[in-house]
């Protein structure tokens, strides 16, 4: 994949995430040609609906 690639993550319904019925977190790892991690994006939706990316608040559901 090259630059400007869009990746869709379907988390499902926000209420299902808040209720713990589906995973509230995803980690996206970027690796180089030697399969070594070069970057990471960690996304989490807390029980109250707060959305965090790399531990920074990005909004609320």
mmCIF file of N, CA, C and O in Angstrom:
data_model
loop_
_atom_site.group_PDB
_atom_site.id
_atom_site.type_symbol
_atom_site.label_atom_id
_atom_site.label_comp_id
_atom_site.label_asym_id
_atom_site.label_seq_id
_atom_site.Cartn_x
_atom_site.Cartn_y
_atom_site.Cartn_z
ATOM 1 N N UNK A 1 0.839 -1.178 0.000
ATOM 2 C CA UNK A 1 0.000 0.000 0.000
ATOM 3 C C UNK A 1 0.884 1.241 0.000
ATOM 4 O O UNK A 1 1.902 1.274 0.656
ATOM 5 N N UNK A 2 0.408 2.246 -0.670
ATOM 6 C CA UNK A 2 1.130 3.498 -0.720
ATOM 7 C C UNK A 2 0.469 4.547 0.158
ATOM 8 O O UNK A 2 -0.424 4.249 0.942
ATOM 9 N N UNK A 3 0.907 5.793 0.016
ATOM 10 C CA UNK A 3 0.303 6.866 0.805
ATOM 11 C C UNK A 3 -1.141 7.115 0.391
ATOM 12 O O UNK A 3 -1.580 6.731 -0.688
ATOM 13 N N UNK A 4 -1.879 7.755 1.252
ATOM 14 C CA UNK A 4 -3.272 8.133 1.008
ATOM 15 C C UNK A 4 -4.205 6.946 0.853
ATOM 16 O O UNK A 4 -5.191 7.013 0.134
ATOM 17 N N UNK A 5 -3.905 5.859 1.530
ATOM 18 C CA UNK A 5 -4.776 4.694 1.515
ATOM 19 C C UNK A 5 -5.809 4.867 2.621
ATOM 20 O O UNK A 5 -5.485 5.203 3.752
ATOM 21 N N UNK A 6 -7.069 4.650 2.276
ATOM 22 C CA UNK A 6 -8.147 4.765 3.255
ATOM 23 C C UNK A 6 -8.507 3.379 3.763
ATOM 24 O O UNK A 6 -8.735 2.465 2.982
ATOM 25 N N UNK A 7 -8.570 3.254 5.080
ATOM 26 C CA UNK A 7 -8.939 1.983 5.708
ATOM 27 C C UNK A 7 -10.202 2.223 6.520
ATOM 28 O O UNK A 7 -10.238 3.110 7.374
ATOM 29 N N UNK A 8 -11.251 1.460 6.243
ATOM 30 C CA UNK A 8 -12.499 1.585 6.992
ATOM 31 C C UNK A 8 -12.531 0.525 8.088
ATOM 32 O O UNK A 8 -12.250 -0.639 7.844
ATOM 33 N N UNK A 9 -12.908 0.962 9.281
ATOM 34 C CA UNK A 9 -13.078 0.042 10.405
ATOM 35 C C UNK A 9 -14.537 0.122 10.820
ATOM 36 O O UNK A 9 -15.011 1.175 11.251
ATOM 37 N N UNK A 10 -15.241 -0.972 10.677
ATOM 38 C CA UNK A 10 -16.652 -1.026 11.044
ATOM 39 C C UNK A 10 -16.751 -1.562 12.462
ATOM 40 O O UNK A 10 -16.642 -2.760 12.697
ATOM 41 N N UNK A 11 -16.953 -0.659 13.406
ATOM 42 C CA UNK A 11 -17.065 -1.038 14.802
ATOM 43 C C UNK A 11 -18.468 -1.510 15.143
ATOM 44 O O UNK A 11 -18.688 -2.055 16.201
ATOM 45 N N UNK A 12 -19.412 -1.253 14.303
ATOM 46 C CA UNK A 12 -20.792 -1.622 14.607
ATOM 47 C C UNK A 12 -21.523 -0.455 15.255
ATOM 48 O O UNK A 12 -21.168 0.698 15.069
ATOM 49 N N UNK A 13 -22.530 -0.755 16.039
ATOM 50 C CA UNK A 13 -23.339 0.271 16.684
ATOM 51 C C UNK A 13 -22.645 0.798 17.933
ATOM 52 O O UNK A 13 -22.082 0.032 18.720
ATOM 53 N N UNK A 14 -22.702 2.110 18.140
ATOM 54 C CA UNK A 14 -22.028 2.719 19.297
ATOM 55 C C UNK A 14 -22.569 2.186 20.618
ATOM 56 O O UNK A 14 -21.801 1.995 21.566
ATOM 57 N N UNK A 15 -23.860 1.915 20.707
ATOM 58 C CA UNK A 15 -24.421 1.369 21.948
ATOM 59 C C UNK A 15 -23.855 -0.026 22.239
ATOM 60 O O UNK A 15 -23.625 -0.370 23.395
ATOM 61 N N UNK A 16 -23.647 -0.833 21.211
ATOM 62 C CA UNK A 16 -23.060 -2.164 21.409
ATOM 63 C C UNK A 16 -21.632 -2.059 21.933
ATOM 64 O O UNK A 16 -21.203 -2.854 22.770
ATOM 65 N N UNK A 17 -20.897 -1.059 21.452
ATOM 66 C CA UNK A 17 -19.530 -0.857 21.928
ATOM 67 C C UNK A 17 -19.552 -0.424 23.386
ATOM 68 O O UNK A 17 -18.832 -0.970 24.222
ATOM 69 N N UNK A 18 -20.388 0.569 23.697
ATOM 70 C CA UNK A 18 -20.476 1.066 25.073
ATOM 71 C C UNK A 18 -20.934 -0.028 26.033
ATOM 72 O O UNK A 18 -20.512 -0.059 27.184
ATOM 73 N N UNK A 19 -21.798 -0.940 25.555
ATOM 74 C CA UNK A 19 -22.308 -2.025 26.407
ATOM 75 C C UNK A 19 -21.346 -3.212 26.492
ATOM 76 O O UNK A 19 -21.625 -4.186 27.186
ATOM 77 N N UNK A 20 -20.239 -3.159 25.766
ATOM 78 C CA UNK A 20 -19.248 -4.232 25.822
ATOM 79 C C UNK A 20 -19.584 -5.445 24.980
ATOM 80 O O UNK A 20 -18.999 -6.508 25.168
ATOM 81 N N UNK A 21 -20.517 -5.307 24.030
ATOM 82 C CA UNK A 21 -20.904 -6.442 23.195
ATOM 83 C C UNK A 21 -19.914 -6.686 22.064
ATOM 84 O O UNK A 21 -19.858 -7.783 21.517
ATOM 85 N N UNK A 22 -19.156 -5.656 21.673
ATOM 86 C CA UNK A 22 -18.095 -5.777 20.668
ATOM 87 C C UNK A 22 -16.856 -5.073 21.213
ATOM 88 O O UNK A 22 -16.935 -4.278 22.142
ATOM 89 N N UNK A 23 -15.718 -5.372 20.615
ATOM 90 C CA UNK A 23 -14.476 -4.807 21.123
ATOM 91 C C UNK A 23 -14.484 -3.274 21.067
ATOM 92 O O UNK A 23 -14.903 -2.695 20.063
ATOM 93 N N UNK A 24 -14.039 -2.617 22.127
ATOM 94 C CA UNK A 24 -14.013 -1.158 22.140
ATOM 95 C C UNK A 24 -12.690 -0.583 21.641
ATOM 96 O O UNK A 24 -12.469 0.614 21.709
ATOM 97 N N UNK A 25 -11.780 -1.443 21.166
ATOM 98 C CA UNK A 25 -10.471 -0.929 20.784
ATOM 99 C C UNK A 25 -9.894 -1.619 19.552
ATOM 100 O O UNK A 25 -10.191 -2.774 19.282
ATOM 101 N N UNK A 26 -9.108 -0.861 18.825
ATOM 102 C CA UNK A 26 -8.382 -1.371 17.663
ATOM 103 C C UNK A 26 -6.983 -0.784 17.684
ATOM 104 O O UNK A 26 -6.792 0.368 18.078
ATOM 105 N N UNK A 27 -6.028 -1.570 17.238
ATOM 106 C CA UNK A 27 -4.668 -1.097 17.035
ATOM 107 C C UNK A 27 -4.308 -1.344 15.583
ATOM 108 O O UNK A 27 -4.466 -2.459 15.083
ATOM 109 N N UNK A 28 -3.850 -0.297 14.914
ATOM 110 C CA UNK A 28 -3.395 -0.407 13.535
ATOM 111 C C UNK A 28 -1.881 -0.260 13.559
ATOM 112 O O UNK A 28 -1.357 0.741 14.055
ATOM 113 N N UNK A 29 -1.186 -1.279 13.063
ATOM 114 C CA UNK A 29 0.275 -1.254 13.034
ATOM 115 C C UNK A 29 0.763 -1.036 11.609
ATOM 116 O O UNK A 29 0.248 -1.656 10.677
ATOM 117 N N UNK A 30 1.734 -0.185 11.462
ATOM 118 C CA UNK A 30 2.381 0.046 10.176
ATOM 119 C C UNK A 30 3.754 -0.595 10.247
ATOM 120 O O UNK A 30 4.508 -0.347 11.194
ATOM 121 N N UNK A 31 4.058 -1.440 9.266
ATOM 122 C CA UNK A 31 5.333 -2.151 9.278
ATOM 123 C C UNK A 31 6.117 -1.830 8.009
ATOM 124 O O UNK A 31 5.551 -1.475 6.981
ATOM 125 N N UNK A 32 7.440 -1.966 8.119
ATOM 126 C CA UNK A 32 8.273 -1.725 6.938
ATOM 127 C C UNK A 32 8.473 -3.039 6.183
ATOM 128 O O UNK A 32 7.907 -4.072 6.550
ATOM 129 N N UNK A 33 9.282 -2.992 5.145
ATOM 130 C CA UNK A 33 9.466 -4.188 4.312
ATOM 131 C C UNK A 33 10.133 -5.334 5.065
ATOM 132 O O UNK A 33 10.008 -6.481 4.670
ATOM 133 N N UNK A 34 10.806 -5.014 6.189
ATOM 134 C CA UNK A 34 11.430 -6.046 7.018
ATOM 135 C C UNK A 34 10.490 -6.550 8.112
ATOM 136 O O UNK A 34 10.898 -7.269 9.011
ATOM 137 N N UNK A 35 9.222 -6.127 8.022
ATOM 138 C CA UNK A 35 8.165 -6.520 8.966
ATOM 139 C C UNK A 35 8.426 -6.034 10.391
ATOM 140 O O UNK A 35 8.035 -6.656 11.363
ATOM 141 N N UNK A 36 9.073 -4.884 10.501
ATOM 142 C CA UNK A 36 9.297 -4.246 11.801
ATOM 143 C C UNK A 36 8.297 -3.106 11.948
ATOM 144 O O UNK A 36 8.033 -2.364 10.992
ATOM 145 N N UNK A 37 7.737 -2.972 13.153
ATOM 146 C CA UNK A 37 6.770 -1.904 13.410
ATOM 147 C C UNK A 37 7.451 -0.550 13.297
ATOM 148 O O UNK A 37 8.493 -0.324 13.902
ATOM 149 N N UNK A 38 6.839 0.344 12.522
ATOM 150 C CA UNK A 38 7.381 1.692 12.393
ATOM 151 C C UNK A 38 6.430 2.751 12.958
ATOM 152 O O UNK A 38 6.853 3.859 13.264
ATOM 153 N N UNK A 39 5.154 2.403 13.101
ATOM 154 C CA UNK A 39 4.186 3.337 13.647
ATOM 155 C C UNK A 39 2.957 2.567 14.105
ATOM 156 O O UNK A 39 2.731 1.431 13.685
ATOM 157 N N UNK A 40 2.171 3.223 14.983
ATOM 158 C CA UNK A 40 0.987 2.561 15.534
ATOM 159 C C UNK A 40 -0.100 3.600 15.772
ATOM 160 O O UNK A 40 0.178 4.722 16.182
ATOM 161 N N UNK A 41 -1.339 3.194 15.511
ATOM 162 C CA UNK A 41 -2.509 3.998 15.863
ATOM 163 C C UNK A 41 -3.364 3.138 16.790
ATOM 164 O O UNK A 41 -3.752 2.027 16.432
ATOM 165 N N UNK A 42 -3.634 3.658 17.984
ATOM 166 C CA UNK A 42 -4.455 2.944 18.956
ATOM 167 C C UNK A 42 -5.755 3.720 19.138
ATOM 168 O O UNK A 42 -5.745 4.907 19.460
ATOM 169 N N UNK A 43 -6.894 3.048 18.893
ATOM 170 C CA UNK A 43 -8.204 3.685 18.990
ATOM 171 C C UNK A 43 -9.031 2.968 20.056
ATOM 172 O O UNK A 43 -9.065 1.744 20.092
ATOM 173 N N UNK A 44 -9.696 3.763 20.898
ATOM 174 C CA UNK A 44 -10.470 3.214 22.009
ATOM 175 C C UNK A 44 -11.737 4.019 22.201
ATOM 176 O O UNK A 44 -11.713 5.251 22.144
ATOM 177 N N UNK A 45 -12.841 3.310 22.419
ATOM 178 C CA UNK A 45 -14.089 3.956 22.819
ATOM 179 C C UNK A 45 -14.372 3.509 24.243
ATOM 180 O O UNK A 45 -14.544 2.319 24.517
ATOM 181 N N UNK A 46 -14.393 4.471 25.159
ATOM 182 C CA UNK A 46 -14.627 4.170 26.564
ATOM 183 C C UNK A 46 -16.113 3.919 26.818
ATOM 184 O O UNK A 46 -16.953 4.212 25.973
ATOM 185 N N UNK A 47 -16.428 3.389 27.996
ATOM 186 C CA UNK A 47 -17.814 3.038 28.320
ATOM 187 C C UNK A 47 -18.769 4.218 28.224
ATOM 188 O O UNK A 47 -19.936 4.049 27.894
ATOM 189 N N UNK A 48 -18.276 5.423 28.503
ATOM 190 C CA UNK A 48 -19.149 6.607 28.432
ATOM 191 C C UNK A 48 -19.250 7.175 27.026
ATOM 192 O O UNK A 48 -19.901 8.193 26.802
ATOM 193 N N UNK A 49 -18.597 6.519 26.028
ATOM 194 C CA UNK A 49 -18.675 6.958 24.637
ATOM 195 C C UNK A 49 -17.529 7.855 24.201
ATOM 196 O O UNK A 49 -17.494 8.293 23.054
ATOM 197 N N UNK A 50 -16.588 8.144 25.098
ATOM 198 C CA UNK A 50 -15.438 8.971 24.735
ATOM 199 C C UNK A 50 -14.561 8.213 23.749
ATOM 200 O O UNK A 50 -14.210 7.062 23.978
ATOM 201 N N UNK A 51 -14.208 8.877 22.645
ATOM 202 C CA UNK A 51 -13.387 8.279 21.593
ATOM 203 C C UNK A 51 -11.972 8.822 21.709
ATOM 204 O O UNK A 51 -11.754 10.035 21.678
ATOM 205 N N UNK A 52 -11.001 7.913 21.852
ATOM 206 C CA UNK A 52 -9.594 8.288 21.997
ATOM 207 C C UNK A 52 -8.779 7.716 20.847
ATOM 208 O O UNK A 52 -9.008 6.587 20.418
ATOM 209 N N UNK A 53 -7.838 8.504 20.355
ATOM 210 C CA UNK A 53 -6.858 8.039 19.375
ATOM 211 C C UNK A 53 -5.495 8.309 19.980
ATOM 212 O O UNK A 53 -5.164 9.465 20.290
ATOM 213 N N UNK A 54 -4.711 7.245 20.178
ATOM 214 C CA UNK A 54 -3.409 7.358 20.832
ATOM 215 C C UNK A 54 -3.518 8.130 22.146
ATOM 216 O O UNK A 54 -2.720 9.019 22.442
ATOM 217 N N UNK A 55 -4.538 7.793 22.919
ATOM 218 C CA UNK A 55 -4.800 8.354 24.249
ATOM 219 C C UNK A 55 -5.177 9.839 24.243
ATOM 220 O O UNK A 55 -5.187 10.472 25.293
ATOM 221 N N UNK A 56 -5.523 10.405 23.082
ATOM 222 C CA UNK A 56 -5.995 11.783 23.010
ATOM 223 C C UNK A 56 -7.482 11.781 22.676
ATOM 224 O O UNK A 56 -7.903 11.109 21.731
ATOM 225 N N UNK A 57 -8.252 12.541 23.433
ATOM 226 C CA UNK A 57 -9.695 12.604 23.204
ATOM 227 C C UNK A 57 -9.986 13.223 21.842
ATOM 228 O O UNK A 57 -9.465 14.288 21.509
ATOM 229 N N UNK A 58 -10.810 12.531 21.041
ATOM 230 C CA UNK A 58 -11.166 12.996 19.698
ATOM 231 C C UNK A 58 -12.656 13.218 19.528
ATOM 232 O O UNK A 58 -13.107 13.562 18.447
ATOM 233 N N UNK A 59 -13.426 12.971 20.575
ATOM 234 C CA UNK A 59 -14.862 13.179 20.469
ATOM 235 C C UNK A 59 -15.600 12.254 21.417
ATOM 236 O O UNK A 59 -15.007 11.588 22.268
ATOM 237 N N UNK A 60 -16.904 12.241 21.270
ATOM 238 C CA UNK A 60 -17.750 11.415 22.134
ATOM 239 C C UNK A 60 -18.975 10.967 21.351
ATOM 240 O O UNK A 60 -19.552 11.747 20.593
ATOM 241 N N UNK A 61 -19.375 9.724 21.546
ATOM 242 C CA UNK A 61 -20.556 9.161 20.891
ATOM 243 C C UNK A 61 -21.740 9.274 21.807
ATOM 244 O O UNK A 61 -21.664 9.222 22.983
#
